[in-house]
Short mmCIF file of C-alpha atoms in Angstrom, two decimals:
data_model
loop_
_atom_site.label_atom_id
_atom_site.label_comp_id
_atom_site.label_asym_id
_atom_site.label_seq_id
_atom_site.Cartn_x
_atom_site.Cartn_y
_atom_site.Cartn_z
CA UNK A 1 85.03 -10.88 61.17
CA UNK A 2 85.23 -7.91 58.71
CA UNK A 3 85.14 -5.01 59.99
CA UNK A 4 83.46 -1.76 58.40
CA UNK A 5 87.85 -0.18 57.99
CA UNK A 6 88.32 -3.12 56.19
CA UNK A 7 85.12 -3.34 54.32
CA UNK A 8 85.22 1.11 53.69
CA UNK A 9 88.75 -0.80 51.90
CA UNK A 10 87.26 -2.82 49.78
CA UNK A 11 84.92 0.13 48.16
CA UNK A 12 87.36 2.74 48.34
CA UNK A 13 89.21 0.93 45.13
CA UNK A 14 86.47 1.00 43.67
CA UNK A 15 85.98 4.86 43.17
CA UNK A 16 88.84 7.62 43.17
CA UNK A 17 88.64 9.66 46.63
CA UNK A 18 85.73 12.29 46.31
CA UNK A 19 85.48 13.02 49.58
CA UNK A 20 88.42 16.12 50.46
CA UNK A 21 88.13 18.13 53.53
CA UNK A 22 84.62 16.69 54.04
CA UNK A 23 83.42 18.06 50.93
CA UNK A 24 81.58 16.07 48.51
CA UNK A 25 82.81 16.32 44.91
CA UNK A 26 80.87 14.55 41.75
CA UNK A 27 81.74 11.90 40.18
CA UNK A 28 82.91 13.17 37.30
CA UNK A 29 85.94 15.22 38.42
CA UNK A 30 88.09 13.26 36.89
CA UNK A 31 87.00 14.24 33.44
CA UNK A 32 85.56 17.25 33.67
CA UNK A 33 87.29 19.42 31.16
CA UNK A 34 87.05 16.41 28.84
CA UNK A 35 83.11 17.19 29.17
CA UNK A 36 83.74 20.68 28.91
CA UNK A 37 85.32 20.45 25.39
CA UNK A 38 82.51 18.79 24.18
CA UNK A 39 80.10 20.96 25.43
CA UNK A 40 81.73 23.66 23.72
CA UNK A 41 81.96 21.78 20.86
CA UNK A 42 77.50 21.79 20.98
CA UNK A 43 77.67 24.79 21.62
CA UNK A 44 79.43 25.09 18.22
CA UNK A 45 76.81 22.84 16.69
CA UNK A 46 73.68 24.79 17.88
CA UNK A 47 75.44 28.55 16.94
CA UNK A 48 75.58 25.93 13.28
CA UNK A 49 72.29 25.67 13.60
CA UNK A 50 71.10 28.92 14.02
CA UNK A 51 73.35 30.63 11.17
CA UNK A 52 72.19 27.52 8.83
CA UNK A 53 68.44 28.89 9.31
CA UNK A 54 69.72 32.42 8.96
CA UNK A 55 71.32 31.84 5.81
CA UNK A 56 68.25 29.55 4.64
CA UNK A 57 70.06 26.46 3.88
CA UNK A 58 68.26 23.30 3.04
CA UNK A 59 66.08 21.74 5.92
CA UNK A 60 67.56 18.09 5.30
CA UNK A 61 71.01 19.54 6.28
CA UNK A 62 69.52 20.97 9.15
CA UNK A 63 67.71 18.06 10.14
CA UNK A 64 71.17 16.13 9.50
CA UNK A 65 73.07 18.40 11.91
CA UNK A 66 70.30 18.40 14.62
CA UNK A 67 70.49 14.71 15.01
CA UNK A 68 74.38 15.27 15.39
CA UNK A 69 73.94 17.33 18.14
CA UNK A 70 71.57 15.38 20.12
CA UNK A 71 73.51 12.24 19.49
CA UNK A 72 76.42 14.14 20.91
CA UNK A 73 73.82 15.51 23.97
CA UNK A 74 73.30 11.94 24.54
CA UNK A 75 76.49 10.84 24.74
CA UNK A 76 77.49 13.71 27.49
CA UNK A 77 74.90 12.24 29.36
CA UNK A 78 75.21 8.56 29.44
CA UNK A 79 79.17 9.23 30.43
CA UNK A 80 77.71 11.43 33.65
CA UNK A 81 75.19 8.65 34.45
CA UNK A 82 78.02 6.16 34.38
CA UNK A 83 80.05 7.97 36.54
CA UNK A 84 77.05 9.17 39.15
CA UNK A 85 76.16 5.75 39.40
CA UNK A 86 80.17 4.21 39.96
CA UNK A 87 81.48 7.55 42.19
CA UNK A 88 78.69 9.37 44.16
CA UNK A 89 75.61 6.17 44.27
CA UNK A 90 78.26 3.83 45.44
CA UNK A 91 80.00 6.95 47.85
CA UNK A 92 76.07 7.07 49.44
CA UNK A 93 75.99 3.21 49.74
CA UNK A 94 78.93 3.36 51.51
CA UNK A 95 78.96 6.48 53.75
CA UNK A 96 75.02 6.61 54.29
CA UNK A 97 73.57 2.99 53.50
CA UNK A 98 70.43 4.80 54.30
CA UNK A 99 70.24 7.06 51.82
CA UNK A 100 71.02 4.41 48.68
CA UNK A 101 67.71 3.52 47.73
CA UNK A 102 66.79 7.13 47.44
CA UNK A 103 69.71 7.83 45.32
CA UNK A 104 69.03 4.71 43.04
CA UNK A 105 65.23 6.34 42.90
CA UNK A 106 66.63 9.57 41.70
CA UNK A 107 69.11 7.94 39.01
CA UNK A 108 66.50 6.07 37.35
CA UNK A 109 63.70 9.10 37.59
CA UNK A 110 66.94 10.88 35.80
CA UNK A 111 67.33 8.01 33.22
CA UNK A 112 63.25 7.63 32.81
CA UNK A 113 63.41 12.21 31.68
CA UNK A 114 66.43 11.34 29.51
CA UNK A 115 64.83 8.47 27.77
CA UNK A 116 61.40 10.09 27.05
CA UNK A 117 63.46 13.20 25.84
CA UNK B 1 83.32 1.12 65.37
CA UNK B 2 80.86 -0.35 63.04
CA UNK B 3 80.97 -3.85 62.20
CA UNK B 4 80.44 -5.30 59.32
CA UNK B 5 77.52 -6.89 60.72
CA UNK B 6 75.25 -3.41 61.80
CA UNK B 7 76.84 -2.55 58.36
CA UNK B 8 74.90 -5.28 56.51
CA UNK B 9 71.64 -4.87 58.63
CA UNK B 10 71.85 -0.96 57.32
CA UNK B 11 71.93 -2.44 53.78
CA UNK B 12 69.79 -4.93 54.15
CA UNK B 13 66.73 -3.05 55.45
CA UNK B 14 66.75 -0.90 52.38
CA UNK B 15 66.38 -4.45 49.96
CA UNK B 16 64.05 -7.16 50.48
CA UNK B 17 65.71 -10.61 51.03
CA UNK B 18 66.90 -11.55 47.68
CA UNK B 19 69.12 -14.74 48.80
CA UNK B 20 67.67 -17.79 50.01
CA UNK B 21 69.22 -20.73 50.25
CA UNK B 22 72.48 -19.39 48.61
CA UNK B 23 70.71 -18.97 45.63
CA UNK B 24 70.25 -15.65 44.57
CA UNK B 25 67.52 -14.09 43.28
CA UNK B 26 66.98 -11.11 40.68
CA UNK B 27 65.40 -7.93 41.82
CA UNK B 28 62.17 -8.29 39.62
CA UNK B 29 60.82 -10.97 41.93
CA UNK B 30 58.26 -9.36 43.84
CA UNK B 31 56.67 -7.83 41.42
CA UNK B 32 57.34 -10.58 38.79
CA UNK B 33 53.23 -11.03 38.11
CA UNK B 34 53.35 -7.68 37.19
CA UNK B 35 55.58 -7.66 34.48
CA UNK B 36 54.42 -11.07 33.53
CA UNK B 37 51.22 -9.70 32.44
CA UNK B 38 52.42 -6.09 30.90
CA UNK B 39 54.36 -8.32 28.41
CA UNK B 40 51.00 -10.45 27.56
CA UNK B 41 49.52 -7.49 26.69
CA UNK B 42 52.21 -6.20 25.04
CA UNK B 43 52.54 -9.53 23.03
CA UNK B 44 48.75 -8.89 22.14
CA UNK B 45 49.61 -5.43 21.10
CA UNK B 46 52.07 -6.71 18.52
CA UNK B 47 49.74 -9.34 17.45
CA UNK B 48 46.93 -6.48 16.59
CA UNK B 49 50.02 -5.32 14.91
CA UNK B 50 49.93 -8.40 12.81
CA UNK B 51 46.36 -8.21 12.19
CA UNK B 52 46.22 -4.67 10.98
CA UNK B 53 49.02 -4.90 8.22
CA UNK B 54 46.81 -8.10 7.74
CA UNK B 55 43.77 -5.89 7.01
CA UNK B 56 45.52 -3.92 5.26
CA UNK B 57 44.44 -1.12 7.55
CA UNK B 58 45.62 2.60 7.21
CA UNK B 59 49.21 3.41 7.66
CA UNK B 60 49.03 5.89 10.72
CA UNK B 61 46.93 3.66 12.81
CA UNK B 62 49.06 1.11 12.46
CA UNK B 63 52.31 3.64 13.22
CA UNK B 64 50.19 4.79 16.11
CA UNK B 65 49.24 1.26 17.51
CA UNK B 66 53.69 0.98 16.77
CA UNK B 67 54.56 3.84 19.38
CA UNK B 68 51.90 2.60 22.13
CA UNK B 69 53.70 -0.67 21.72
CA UNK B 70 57.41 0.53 22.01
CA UNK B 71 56.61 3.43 25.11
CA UNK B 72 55.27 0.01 26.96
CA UNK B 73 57.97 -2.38 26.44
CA UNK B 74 60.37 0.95 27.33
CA UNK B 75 58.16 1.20 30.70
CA UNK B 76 58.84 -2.34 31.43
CA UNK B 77 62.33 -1.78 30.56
CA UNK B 78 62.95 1.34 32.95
CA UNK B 79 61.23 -0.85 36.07
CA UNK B 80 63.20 -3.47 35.66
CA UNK B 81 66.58 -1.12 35.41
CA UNK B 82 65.10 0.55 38.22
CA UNK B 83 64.95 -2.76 40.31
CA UNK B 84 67.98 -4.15 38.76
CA UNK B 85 69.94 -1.33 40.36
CA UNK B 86 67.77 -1.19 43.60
CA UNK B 87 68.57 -4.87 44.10
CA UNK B 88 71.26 -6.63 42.11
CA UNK B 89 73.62 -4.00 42.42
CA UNK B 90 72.82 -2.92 45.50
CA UNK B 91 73.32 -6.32 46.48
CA UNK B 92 76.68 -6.68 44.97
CA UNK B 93 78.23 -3.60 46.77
CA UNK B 94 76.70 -5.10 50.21
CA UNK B 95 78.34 -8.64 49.51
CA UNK B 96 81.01 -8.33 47.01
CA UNK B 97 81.91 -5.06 46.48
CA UNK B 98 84.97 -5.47 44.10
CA UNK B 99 82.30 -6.69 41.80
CA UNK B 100 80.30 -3.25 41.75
CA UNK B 101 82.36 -1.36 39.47
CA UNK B 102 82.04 -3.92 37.30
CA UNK B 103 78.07 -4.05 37.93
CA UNK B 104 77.92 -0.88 37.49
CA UNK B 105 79.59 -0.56 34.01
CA UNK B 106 77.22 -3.34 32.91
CA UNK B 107 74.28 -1.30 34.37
CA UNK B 108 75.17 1.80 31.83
CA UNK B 109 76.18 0.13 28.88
CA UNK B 110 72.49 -1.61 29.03
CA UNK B 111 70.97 1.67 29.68
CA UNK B 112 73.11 2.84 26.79
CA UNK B 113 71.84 0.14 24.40
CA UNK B 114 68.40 0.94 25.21
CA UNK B 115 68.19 5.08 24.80
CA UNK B 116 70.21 4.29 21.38
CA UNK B 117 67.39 1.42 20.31
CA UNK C 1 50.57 23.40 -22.08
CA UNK C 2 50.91 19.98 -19.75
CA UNK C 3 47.33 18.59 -19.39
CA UNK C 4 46.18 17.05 -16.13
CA UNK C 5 46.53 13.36 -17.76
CA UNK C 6 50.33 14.07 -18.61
CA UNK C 7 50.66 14.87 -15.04
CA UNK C 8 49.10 12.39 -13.75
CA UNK C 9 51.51 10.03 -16.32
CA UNK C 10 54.40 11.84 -14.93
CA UNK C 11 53.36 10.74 -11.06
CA UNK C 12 51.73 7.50 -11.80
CA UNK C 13 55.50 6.18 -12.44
CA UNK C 14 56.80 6.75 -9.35
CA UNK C 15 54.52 4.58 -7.11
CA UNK C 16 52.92 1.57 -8.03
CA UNK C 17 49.28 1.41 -8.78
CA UNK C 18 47.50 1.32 -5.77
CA UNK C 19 44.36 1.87 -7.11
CA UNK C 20 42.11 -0.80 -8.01
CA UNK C 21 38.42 -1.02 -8.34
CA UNK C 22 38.34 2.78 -6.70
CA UNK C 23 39.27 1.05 -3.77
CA UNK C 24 42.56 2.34 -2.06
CA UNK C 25 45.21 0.33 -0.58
CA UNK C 26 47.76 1.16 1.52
CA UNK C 27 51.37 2.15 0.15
CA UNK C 28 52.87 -1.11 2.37
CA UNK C 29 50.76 -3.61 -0.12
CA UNK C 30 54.01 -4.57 -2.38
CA UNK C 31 55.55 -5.46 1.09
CA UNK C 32 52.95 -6.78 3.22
CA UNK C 33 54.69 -10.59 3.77
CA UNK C 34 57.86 -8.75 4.78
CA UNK C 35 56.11 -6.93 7.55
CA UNK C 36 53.88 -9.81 8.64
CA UNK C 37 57.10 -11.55 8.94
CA UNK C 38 59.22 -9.63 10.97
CA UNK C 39 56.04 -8.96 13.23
CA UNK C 40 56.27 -12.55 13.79
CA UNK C 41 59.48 -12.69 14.62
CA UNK C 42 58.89 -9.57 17.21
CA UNK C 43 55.89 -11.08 18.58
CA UNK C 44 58.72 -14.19 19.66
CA UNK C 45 61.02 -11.88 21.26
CA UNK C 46 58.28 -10.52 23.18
CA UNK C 47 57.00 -14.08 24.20
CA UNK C 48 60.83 -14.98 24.89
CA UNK C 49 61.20 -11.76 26.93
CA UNK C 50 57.70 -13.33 29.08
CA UNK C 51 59.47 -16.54 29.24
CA UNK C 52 62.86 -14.49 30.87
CA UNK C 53 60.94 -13.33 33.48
CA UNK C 54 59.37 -16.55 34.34
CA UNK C 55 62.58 -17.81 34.85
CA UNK C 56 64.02 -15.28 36.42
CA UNK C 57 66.69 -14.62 34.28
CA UNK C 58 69.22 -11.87 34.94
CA UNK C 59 67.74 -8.61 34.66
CA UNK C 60 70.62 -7.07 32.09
CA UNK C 61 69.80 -9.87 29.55
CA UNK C 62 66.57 -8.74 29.89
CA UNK C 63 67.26 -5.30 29.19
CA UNK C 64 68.79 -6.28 26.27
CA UNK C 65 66.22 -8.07 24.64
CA UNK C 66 63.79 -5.55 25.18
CA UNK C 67 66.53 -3.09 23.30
CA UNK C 68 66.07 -5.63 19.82
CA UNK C 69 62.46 -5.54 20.41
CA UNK C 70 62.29 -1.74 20.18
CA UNK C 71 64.81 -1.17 17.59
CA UNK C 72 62.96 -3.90 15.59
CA UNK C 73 59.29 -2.07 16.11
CA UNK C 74 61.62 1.10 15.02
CA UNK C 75 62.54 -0.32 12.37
CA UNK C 76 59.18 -1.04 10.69
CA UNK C 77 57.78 2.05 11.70
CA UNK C 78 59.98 4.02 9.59
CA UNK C 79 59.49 1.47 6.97
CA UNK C 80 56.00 2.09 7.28
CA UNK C 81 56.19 5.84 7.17
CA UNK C 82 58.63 5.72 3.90
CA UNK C 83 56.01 3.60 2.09
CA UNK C 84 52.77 5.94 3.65
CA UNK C 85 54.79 9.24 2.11
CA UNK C 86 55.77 7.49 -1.11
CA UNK C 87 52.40 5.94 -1.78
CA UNK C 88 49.36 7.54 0.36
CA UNK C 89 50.63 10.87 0.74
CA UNK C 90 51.74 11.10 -3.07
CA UNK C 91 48.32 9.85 -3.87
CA UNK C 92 46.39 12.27 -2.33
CA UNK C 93 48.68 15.17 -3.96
CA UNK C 94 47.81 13.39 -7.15
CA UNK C 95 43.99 12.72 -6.84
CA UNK C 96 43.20 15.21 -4.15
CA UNK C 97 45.41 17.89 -3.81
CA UNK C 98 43.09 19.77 -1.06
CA UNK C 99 43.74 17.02 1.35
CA UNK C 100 47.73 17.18 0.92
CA UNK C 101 48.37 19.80 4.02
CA UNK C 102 45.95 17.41 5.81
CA UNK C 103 47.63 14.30 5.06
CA UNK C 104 51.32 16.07 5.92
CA UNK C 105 50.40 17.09 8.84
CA UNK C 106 48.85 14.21 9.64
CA UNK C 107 52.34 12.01 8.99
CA UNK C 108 54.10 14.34 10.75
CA UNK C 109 51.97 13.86 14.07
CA UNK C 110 52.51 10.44 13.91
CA UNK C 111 56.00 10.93 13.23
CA UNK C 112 56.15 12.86 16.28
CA UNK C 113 54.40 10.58 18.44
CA UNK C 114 56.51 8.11 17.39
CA UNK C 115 59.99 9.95 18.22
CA UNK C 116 58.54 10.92 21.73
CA UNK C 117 57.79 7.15 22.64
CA UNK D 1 39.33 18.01 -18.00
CA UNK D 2 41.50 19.54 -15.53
CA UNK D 3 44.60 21.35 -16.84
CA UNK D 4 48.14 21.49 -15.75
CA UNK D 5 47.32 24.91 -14.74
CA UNK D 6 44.15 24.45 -12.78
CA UNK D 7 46.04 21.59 -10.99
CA UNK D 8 48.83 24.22 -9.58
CA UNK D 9 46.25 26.02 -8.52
CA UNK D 10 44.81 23.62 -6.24
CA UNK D 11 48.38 22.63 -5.08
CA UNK D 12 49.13 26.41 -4.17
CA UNK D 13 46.73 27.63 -1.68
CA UNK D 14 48.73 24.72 0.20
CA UNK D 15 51.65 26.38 0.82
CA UNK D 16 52.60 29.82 0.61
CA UNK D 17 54.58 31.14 -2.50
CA UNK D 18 58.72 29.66 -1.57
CA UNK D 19 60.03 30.30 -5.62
CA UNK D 20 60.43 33.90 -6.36
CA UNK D 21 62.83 35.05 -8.97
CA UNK D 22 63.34 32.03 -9.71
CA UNK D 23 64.95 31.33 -6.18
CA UNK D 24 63.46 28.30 -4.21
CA UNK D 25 63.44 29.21 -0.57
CA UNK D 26 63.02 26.21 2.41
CA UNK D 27 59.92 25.70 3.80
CA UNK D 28 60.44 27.20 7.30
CA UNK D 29 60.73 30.84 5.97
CA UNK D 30 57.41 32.32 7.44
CA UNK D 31 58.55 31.21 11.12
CA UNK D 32 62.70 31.69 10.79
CA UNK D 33 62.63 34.22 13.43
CA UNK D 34 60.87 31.58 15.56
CA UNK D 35 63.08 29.35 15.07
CA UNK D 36 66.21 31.53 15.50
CA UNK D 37 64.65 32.82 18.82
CA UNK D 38 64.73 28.56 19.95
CA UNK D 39 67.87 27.74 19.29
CA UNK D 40 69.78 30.99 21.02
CA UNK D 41 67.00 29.42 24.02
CA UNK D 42 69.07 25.76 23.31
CA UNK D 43 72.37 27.45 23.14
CA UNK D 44 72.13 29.34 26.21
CA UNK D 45 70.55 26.13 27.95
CA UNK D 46 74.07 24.48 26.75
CA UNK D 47 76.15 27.22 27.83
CA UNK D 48 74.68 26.36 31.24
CA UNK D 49 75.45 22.81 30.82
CA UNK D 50 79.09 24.16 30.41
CA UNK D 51 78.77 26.14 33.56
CA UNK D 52 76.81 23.35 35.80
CA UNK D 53 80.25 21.07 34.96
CA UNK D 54 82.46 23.98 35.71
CA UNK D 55 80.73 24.55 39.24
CA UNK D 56 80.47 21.10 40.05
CA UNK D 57 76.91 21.23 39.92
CA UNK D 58 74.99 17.38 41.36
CA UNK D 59 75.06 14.87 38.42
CA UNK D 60 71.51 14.46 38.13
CA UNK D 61 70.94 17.86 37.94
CA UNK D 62 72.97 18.11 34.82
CA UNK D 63 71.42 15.61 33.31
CA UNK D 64 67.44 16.97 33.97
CA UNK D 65 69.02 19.90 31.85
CA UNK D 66 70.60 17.51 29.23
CA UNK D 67 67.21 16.46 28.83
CA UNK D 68 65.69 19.41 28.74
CA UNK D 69 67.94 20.52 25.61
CA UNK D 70 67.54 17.44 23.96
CA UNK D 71 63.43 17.85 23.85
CA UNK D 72 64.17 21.75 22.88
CA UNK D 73 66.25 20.20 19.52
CA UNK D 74 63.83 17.66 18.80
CA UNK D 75 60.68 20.11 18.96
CA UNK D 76 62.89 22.61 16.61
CA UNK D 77 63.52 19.24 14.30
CA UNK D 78 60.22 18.18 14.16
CA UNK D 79 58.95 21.59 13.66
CA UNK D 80 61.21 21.79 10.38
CA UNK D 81 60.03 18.36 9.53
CA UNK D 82 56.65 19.55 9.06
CA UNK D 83 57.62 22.46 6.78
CA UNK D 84 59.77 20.59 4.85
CA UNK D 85 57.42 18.25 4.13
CA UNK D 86 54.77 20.72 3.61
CA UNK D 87 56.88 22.95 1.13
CA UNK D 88 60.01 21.59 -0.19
CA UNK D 89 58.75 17.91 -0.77
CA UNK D 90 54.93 19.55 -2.00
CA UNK D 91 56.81 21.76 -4.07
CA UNK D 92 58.51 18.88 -5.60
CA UNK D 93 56.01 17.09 -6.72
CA UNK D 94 54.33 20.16 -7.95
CA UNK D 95 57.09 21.24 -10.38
CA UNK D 96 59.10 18.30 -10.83
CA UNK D 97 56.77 15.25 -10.03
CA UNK D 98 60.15 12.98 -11.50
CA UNK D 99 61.79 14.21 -8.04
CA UNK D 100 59.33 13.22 -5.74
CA UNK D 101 60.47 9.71 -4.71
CA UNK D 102 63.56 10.74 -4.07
CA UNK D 103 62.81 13.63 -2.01
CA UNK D 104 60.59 11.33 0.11
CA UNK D 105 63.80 8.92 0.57
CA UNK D 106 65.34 11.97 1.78
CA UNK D 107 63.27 12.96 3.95
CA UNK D 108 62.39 9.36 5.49
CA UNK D 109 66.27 9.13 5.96
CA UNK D 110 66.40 11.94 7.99
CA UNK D 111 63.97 10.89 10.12
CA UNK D 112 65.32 7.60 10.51
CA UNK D 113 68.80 9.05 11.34
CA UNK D 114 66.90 11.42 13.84
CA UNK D 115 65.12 8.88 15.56
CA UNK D 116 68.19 6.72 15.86
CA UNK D 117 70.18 9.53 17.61
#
């Protein structure tokens, strides 16, 4: 018979340790300043933006740049979903089985904003 | 110390029975009808499509009858990634969880096809 | 001086006649087979997506036929809108000039719908 | 019989005067400050992104502000849409009707490259 040390073993492989003197760290730890250089890098993009309308350039470059930046948005956020859903969803499923559906509720309400956005 | 037995019944109140008869079941099922008939109507949509360009009707209807077809099949889509994760992965974690990360991975790159479509 | 007929030469060359009879047709007419065809072939997919569900196929292959369904409704929506600013809008500017901000703003709603579904 | 002149006329009171000196200005000139005021808003809103990762802010709060930025970027873009359309593509077929298909398949692929990001 499996027991839950053996099972809390099994999942633990899964997912680098998040939990550190019993407080709860996100999931995307791991590659956070990796996120952080490319939000400074839209950060870059949108200052782009703003001193392409001050200087009046052409609205087709602007529109051209815009969709680089939101494509870039985009990407920042599927990486976080992937690693909400593989670090701190599966962490709740294992920790607090009671809490998973909740969490699963709240990813896809998160996924449902993103996709309308 | 928890077994994996009170383990599984902490799981398994927060899913409805999705196995029977070792044969497992995707997480759509109970409200399978439902979707059933949203795509019927969304097949009809597309036909009306058909019929307009048909007609040779105005452009912007037929652009407008074009989005109220696409934010349906997206609603379909998000309830069934919704249940997908409430159930099949869910499921996976509970029964075989060195398949999750895995599940999980194939969870996001769907989502990912679908916000770039 | 240009007269209103030399001007009028000028446009007529850059979009097929789509006045006959003083009746107008749409700027998709040159096209129409091509777009009853691929609505055809979308109308399948949405049948085959009906079909998935009624045999319960996995929930991911799902997903990702709904993702060609949508990009192929994308894709003759903007198909759609390059023919309705190349042949309606133009027309209007040509034949009707007070209508133009009308007609612009009118593609660009749609437009906007259309991103936001 | 309506004269080149007369014509212009009719085209004008569409959209205010964009060529002086010579010097064609983008369509979005009357409501730059507008737009300049938005996109400090979006680059502040990613700034915060940058400082929700650095605080190790919950996942899914991130990404509700992810979203939030990404609607912010596609109202500014389909704001300048508009304009452009309404000015720079009106102006072309004004004064250089010869231009005016291919400043429609501009414009048509930056929507299309929009919509796909």
């Amino acid at each position: 018979m499996e027991t839950h040390d053996s099972h809390q073993d099994q999942l633990s492989h899964l997912s680098p340790s998040t939990v550190e003197n019993d407080q709860v760290h996100p999931g995307y730890l791991e590659t956070k300043d990796s996120y952080l250089k490319r939000l400074r890098r839209i950060e870059g993009q949108v200052r782009g933006l703003h001193r392409m309308i001050c200087e009046e350039q052409y609205c087709i470059d602007i529109l051209t740049q815009i969709a680089a930046a939101t494509k870039a948005l985009e990407s920042v956020a599927l990486g976080l979903l992937h690693e909400h859903l593989s670090h701190c969803v599966l962490q709740a499923i294992q920790s607090e089985p009671e809490t998973a559906k909740e969490k699963v509720a709240e990813a896809t309400a998160a996924i449902s904003r993103f996709v309308k956005s």
